[in-house]
Every structure is written in structure tokens, then in C-alpha cells.
Short mmCIF file of N, CA and C in Angstrom, two decimals:
data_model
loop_
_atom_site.label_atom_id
_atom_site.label_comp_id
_atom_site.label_asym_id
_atom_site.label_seq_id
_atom_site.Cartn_x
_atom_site.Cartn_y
_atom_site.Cartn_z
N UNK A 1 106.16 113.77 3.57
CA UNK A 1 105.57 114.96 4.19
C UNK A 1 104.60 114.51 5.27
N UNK A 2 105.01 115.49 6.53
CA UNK A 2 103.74 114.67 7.93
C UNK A 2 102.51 115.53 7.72
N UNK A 3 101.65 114.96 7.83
CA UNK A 3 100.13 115.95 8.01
C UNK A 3 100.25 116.63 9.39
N UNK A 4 98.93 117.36 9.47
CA UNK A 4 98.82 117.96 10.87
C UNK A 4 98.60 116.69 11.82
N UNK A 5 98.09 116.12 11.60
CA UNK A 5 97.31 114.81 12.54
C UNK A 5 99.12 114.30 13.02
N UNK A 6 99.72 114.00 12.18
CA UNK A 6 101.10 113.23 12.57
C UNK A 6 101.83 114.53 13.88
N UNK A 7 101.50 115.76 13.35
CA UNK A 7 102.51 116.61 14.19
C UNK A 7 102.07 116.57 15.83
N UNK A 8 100.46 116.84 15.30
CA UNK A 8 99.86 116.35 17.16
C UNK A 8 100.47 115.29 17.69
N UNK A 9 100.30 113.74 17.04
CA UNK A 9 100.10 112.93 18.18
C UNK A 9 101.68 112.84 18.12
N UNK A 10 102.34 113.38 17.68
CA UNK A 10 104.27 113.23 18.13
C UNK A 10 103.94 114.74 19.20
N UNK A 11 103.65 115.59 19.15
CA UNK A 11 103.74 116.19 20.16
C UNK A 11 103.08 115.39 21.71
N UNK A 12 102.05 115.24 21.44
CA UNK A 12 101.44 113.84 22.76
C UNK A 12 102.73 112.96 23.11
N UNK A 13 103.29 112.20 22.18
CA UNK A 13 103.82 111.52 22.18
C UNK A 13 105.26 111.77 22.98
N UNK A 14 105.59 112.84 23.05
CA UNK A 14 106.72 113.67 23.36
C UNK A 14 106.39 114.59 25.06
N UNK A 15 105.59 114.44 25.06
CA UNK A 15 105.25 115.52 26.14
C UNK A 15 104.01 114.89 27.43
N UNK A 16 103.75 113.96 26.62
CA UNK A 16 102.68 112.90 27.67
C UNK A 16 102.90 111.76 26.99
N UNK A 17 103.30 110.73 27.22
CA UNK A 17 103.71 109.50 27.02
C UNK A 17 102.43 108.75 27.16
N UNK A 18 102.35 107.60 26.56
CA UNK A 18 101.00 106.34 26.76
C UNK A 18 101.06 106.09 28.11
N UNK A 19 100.18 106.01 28.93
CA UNK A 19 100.57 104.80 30.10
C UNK A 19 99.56 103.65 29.67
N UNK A 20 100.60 102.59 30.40
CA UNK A 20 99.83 101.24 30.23
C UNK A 20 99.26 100.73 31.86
N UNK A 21 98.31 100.07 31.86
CA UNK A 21 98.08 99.24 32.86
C UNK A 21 98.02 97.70 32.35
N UNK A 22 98.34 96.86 33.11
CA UNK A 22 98.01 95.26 33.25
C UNK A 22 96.33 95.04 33.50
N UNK A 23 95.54 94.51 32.84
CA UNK A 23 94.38 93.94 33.38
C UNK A 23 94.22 92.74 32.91
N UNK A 24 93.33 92.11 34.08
CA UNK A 24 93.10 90.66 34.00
C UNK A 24 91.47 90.80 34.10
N UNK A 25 91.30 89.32 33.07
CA UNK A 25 89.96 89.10 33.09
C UNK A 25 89.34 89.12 31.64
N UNK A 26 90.40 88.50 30.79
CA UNK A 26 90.35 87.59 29.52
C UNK A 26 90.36 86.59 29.52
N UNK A 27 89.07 86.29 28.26
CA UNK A 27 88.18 85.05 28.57
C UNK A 27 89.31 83.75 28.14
N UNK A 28 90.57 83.69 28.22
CA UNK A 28 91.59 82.44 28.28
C UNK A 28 92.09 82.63 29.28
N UNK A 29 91.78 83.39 30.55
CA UNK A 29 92.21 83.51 31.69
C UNK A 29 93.55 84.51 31.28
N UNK A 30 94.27 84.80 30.37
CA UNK A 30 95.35 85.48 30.42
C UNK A 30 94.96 87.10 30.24
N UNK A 31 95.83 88.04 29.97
CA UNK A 31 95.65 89.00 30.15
C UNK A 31 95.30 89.82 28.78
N UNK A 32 94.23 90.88 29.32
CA UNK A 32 93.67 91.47 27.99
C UNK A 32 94.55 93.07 27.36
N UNK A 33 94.35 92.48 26.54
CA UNK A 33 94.79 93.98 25.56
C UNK A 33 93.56 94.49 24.64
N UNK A 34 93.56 96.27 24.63
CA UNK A 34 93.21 97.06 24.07
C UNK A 34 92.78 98.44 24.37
N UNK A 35 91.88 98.79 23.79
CA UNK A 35 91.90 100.38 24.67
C UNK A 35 90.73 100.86 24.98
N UNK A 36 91.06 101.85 26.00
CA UNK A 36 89.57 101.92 26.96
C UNK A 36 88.60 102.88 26.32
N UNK A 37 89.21 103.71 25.32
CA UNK A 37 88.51 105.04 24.62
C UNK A 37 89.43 104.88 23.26
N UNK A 38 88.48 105.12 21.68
CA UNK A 38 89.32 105.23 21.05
C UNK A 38 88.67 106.56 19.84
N UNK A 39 88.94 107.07 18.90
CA UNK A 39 88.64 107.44 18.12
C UNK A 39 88.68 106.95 16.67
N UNK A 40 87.63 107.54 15.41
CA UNK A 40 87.59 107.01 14.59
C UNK A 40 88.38 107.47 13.33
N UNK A 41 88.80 109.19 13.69
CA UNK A 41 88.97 110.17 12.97
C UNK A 41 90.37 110.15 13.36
N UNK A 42 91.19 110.96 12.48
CA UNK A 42 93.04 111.33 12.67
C UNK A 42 92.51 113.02 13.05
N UNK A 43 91.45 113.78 12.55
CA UNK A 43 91.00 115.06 13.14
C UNK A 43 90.76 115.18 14.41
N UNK A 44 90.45 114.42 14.74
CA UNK A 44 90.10 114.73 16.61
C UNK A 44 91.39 114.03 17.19
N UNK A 45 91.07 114.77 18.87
CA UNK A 45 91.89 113.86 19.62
C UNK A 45 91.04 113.61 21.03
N UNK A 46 91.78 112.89 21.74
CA UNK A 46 91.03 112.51 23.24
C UNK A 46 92.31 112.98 23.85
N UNK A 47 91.49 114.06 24.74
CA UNK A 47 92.50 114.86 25.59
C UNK A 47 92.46 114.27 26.96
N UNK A 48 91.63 113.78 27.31
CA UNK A 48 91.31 113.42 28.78
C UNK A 48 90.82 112.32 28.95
N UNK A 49 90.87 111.03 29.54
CA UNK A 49 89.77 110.17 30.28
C UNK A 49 90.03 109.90 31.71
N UNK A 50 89.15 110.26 32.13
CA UNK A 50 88.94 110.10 34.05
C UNK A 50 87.79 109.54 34.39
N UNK A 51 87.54 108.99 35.83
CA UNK A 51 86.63 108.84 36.34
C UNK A 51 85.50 109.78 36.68
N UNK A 52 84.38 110.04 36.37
CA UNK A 52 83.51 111.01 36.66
C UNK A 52 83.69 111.26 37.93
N UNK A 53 83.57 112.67 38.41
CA UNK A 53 83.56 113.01 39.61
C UNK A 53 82.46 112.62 40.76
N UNK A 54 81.30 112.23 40.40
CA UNK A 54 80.38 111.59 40.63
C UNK A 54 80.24 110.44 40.81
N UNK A 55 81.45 109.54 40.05
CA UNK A 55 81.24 108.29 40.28
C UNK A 55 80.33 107.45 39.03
N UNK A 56 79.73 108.50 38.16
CA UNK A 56 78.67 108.04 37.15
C UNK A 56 79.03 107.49 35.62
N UNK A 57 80.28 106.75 35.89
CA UNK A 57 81.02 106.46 34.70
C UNK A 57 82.27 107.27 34.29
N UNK A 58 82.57 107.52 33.08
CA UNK A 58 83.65 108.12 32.77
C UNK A 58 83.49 108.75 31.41
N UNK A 59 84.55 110.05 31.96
CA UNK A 59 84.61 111.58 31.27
C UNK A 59 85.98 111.46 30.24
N UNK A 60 85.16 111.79 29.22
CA UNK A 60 85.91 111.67 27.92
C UNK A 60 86.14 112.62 27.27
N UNK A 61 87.02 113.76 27.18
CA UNK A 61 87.15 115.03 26.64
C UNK A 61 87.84 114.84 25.60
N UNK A 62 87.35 115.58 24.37
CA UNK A 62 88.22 114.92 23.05
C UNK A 62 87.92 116.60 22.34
N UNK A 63 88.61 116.45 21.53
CA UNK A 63 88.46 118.05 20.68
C UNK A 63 88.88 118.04 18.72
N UNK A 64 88.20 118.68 18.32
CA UNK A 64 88.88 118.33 16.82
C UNK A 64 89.87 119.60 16.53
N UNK A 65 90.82 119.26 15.63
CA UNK A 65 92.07 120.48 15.73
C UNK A 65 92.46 120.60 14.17
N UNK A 66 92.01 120.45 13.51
CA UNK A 66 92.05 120.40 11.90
C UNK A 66 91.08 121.37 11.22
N UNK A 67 89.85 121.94 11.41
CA UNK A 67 88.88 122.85 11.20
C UNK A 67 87.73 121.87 10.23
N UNK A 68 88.11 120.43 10.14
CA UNK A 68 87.14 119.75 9.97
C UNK A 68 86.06 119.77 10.65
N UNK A 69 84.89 118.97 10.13
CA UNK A 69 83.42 119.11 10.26
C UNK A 69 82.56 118.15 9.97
N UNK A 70 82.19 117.50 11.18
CA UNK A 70 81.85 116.01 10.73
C UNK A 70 81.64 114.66 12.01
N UNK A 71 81.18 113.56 12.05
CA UNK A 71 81.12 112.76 12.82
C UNK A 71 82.30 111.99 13.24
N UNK A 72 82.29 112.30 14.32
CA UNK A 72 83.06 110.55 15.05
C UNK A 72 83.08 109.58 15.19
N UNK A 73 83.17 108.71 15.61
CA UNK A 73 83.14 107.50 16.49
C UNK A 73 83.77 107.21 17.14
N UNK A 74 83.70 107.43 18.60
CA UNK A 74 84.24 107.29 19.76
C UNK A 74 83.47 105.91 20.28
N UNK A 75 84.41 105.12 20.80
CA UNK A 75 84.35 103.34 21.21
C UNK A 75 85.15 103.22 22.24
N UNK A 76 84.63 103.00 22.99
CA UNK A 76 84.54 102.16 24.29
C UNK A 76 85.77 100.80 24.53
N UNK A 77 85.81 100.22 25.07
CA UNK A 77 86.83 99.23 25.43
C UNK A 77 85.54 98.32 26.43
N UNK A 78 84.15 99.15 26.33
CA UNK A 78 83.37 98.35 27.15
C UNK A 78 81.94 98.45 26.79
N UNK A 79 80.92 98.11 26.87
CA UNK A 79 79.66 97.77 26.52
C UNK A 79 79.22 99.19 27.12
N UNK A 80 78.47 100.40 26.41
CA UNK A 80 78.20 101.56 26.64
C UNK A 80 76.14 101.64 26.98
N UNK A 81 76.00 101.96 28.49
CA UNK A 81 74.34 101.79 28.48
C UNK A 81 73.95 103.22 28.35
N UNK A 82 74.38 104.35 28.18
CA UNK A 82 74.40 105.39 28.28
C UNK A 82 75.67 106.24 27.92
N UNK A 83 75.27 107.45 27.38
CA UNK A 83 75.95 108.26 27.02
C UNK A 83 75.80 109.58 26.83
N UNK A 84 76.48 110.78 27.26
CA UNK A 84 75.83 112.29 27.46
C UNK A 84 76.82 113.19 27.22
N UNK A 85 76.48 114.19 26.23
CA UNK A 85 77.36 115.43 26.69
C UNK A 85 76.91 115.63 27.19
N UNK A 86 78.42 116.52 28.28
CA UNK A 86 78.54 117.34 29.48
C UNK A 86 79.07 118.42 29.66
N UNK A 87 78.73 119.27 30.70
CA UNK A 87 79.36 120.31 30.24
C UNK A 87 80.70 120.46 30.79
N UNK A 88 81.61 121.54 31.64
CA UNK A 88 83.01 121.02 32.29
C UNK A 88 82.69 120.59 34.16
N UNK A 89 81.72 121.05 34.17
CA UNK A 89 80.95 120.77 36.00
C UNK A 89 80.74 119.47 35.50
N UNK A 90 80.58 118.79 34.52
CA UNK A 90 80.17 117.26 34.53
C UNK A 90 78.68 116.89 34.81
N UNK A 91 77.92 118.44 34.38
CA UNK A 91 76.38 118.35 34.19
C UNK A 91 76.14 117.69 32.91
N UNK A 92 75.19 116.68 32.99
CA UNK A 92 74.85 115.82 32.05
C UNK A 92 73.96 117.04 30.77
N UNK A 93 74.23 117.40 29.15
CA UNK A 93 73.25 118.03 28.46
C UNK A 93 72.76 117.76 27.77
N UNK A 94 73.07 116.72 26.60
CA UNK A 94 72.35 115.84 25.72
C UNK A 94 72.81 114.24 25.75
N UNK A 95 71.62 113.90 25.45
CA UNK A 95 71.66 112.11 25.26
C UNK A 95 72.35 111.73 24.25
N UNK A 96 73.35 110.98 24.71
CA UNK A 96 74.13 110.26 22.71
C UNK A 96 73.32 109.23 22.53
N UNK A 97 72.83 109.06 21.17
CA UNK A 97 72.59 107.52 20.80
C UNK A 97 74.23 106.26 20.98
N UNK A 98 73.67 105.52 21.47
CA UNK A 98 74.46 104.62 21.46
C UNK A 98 74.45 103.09 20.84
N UNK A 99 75.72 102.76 20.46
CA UNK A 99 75.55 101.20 19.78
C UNK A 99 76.53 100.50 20.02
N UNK A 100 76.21 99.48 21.19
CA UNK A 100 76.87 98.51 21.57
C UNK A 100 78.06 99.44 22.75
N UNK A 101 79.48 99.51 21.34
CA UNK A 101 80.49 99.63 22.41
C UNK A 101 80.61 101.34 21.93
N UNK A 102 80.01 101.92 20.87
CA UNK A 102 80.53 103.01 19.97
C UNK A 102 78.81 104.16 20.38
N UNK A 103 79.45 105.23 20.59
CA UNK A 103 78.84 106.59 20.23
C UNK A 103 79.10 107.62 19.15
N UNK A 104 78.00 107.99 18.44
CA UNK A 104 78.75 108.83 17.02
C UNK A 104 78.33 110.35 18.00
N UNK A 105 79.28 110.94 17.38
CA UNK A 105 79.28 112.86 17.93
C UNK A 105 79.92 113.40 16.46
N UNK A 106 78.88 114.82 16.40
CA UNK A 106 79.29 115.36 15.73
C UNK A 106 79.93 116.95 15.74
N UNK A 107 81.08 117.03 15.12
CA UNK A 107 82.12 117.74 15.83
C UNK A 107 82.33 118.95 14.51
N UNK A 108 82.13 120.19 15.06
CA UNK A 108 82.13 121.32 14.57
C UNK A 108 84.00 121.77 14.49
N UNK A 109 84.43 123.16 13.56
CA UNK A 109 85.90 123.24 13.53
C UNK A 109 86.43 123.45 14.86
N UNK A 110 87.44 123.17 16.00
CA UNK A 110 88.10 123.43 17.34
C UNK A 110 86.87 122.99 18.27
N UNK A 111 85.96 122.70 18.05
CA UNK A 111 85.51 122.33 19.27
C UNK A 111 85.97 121.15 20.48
N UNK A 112 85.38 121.48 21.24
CA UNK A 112 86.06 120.77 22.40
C UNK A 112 84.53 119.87 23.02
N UNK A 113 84.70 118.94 23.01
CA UNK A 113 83.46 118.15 23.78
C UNK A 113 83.84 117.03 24.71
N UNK A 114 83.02 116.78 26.10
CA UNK A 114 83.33 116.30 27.16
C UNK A 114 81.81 115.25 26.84
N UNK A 115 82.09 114.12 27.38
CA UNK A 115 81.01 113.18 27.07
C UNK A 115 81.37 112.03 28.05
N UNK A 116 80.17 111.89 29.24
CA UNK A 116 79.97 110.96 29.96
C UNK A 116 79.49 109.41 29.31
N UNK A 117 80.72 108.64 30.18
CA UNK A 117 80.02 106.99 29.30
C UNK A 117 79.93 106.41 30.26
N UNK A 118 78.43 105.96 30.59
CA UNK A 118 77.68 104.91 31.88
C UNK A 118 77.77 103.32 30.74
N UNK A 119 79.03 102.72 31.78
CA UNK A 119 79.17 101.42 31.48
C UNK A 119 77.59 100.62 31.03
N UNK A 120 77.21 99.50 30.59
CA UNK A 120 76.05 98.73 30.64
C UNK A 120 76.94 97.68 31.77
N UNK A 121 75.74 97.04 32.77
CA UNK A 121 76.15 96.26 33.94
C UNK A 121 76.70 94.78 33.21
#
């Protein structure tokens, strides 16, 4: 029997495909693997990642679809110096605590949350 979580990401899976990119700049000189945004939960998903329109890092729209209630952990693929919900203008509204590569958010039933991540240099 599939849960709800399985029916989403085969619908993703079916209707928006993964894309991959090549990057270089693994520390054996060869090429790195992993991912640039991830989640911690099978309740949420990440609907979006783009470049801020601003230029001020990158916009991470994720939503929970189960009517769960509860924290995340959303992680980075990169060292996080900052972190904010936003609203959909990409106005900065609250500060996330942050650790290291990971931000915790806590996610009410269907909500939808957009959250700016300012790389650390």
C-alpha cells in the first residue's frame, strides 16, 4: 500500500522530472554530488528553488500536504549565513535560526512557506 507522500512525489516525478547539473569543485578535484535544498520530512515538499530576484541568495518555497504539524529541516547543499521567511514579493519577514548547513521551520496543516537562504562567504 503507497502512502500519500509516495503518490506526490510520483506525481513530481511524472509531470516535472529531476534536472541534473554537472558541478565542479570537489575537494579530489573530480566532480561533486548532492543536493542543493533538501527536506527532512516525507510531509512537506519543495516546490520551488530559484535565484532571489534581488540577487540576495535563494528562494525556497516548500509546502506541507498531509495536514501534519510540526518542524522541518530544510538543508542546504551549502554553508547557510542567514535565513528568512518571505513573503511572495520576496520581502524578507522573520529571521530563521540557523545551523551550519540546516534551518528548522515550523509548518502548520497546507501551509505554504517561501524562505530566503543568504549563502555564508
Amino acid at each position: 500500500m503507497h502512502s500519500p507522500a509516495d503518490h506526490v512525489r510520483s506525481g513530481y516525478d511524472l509531470n516535472d522530472p529531476l534536472i541534473l547539473r554537472a558541478v565542479s569543485g570537489a575537494a579530489d578535484g573530480g566532480s561533486a554530488t548532492g543536493s542543493l535544498v533538501s527536506l527532512d520530512a516525507s510531509w512537506a515538499v519543495i516546490e520551488t528553488v530559484k535565484r532571489a530576484e534581488d540577487g540576495r541568495g535563494v528562494i525556497v518555497r516548500l509546502y506541507e500536504h498531509q495536514r501534519n504539524r510540526g518542524r522541518v529541516t530544510l538543508r542546504a547543499g551549502f554553508p547557510v549565513a542567514e535565513a528568512h521567511i518571505c513573503n511572495l514579493l520576496e520581502e524578507d519577514q522573520t529571521v530563521l535560526a540557523t545551523s551550519g548547513d540546516s534551518v528548522a521551520i515550523d509548518l502548520t496543516p497546507y501551509q505554504i512557506v517561501s524562505v530566503r537562504l543568504i549563502p555564508a562567504s
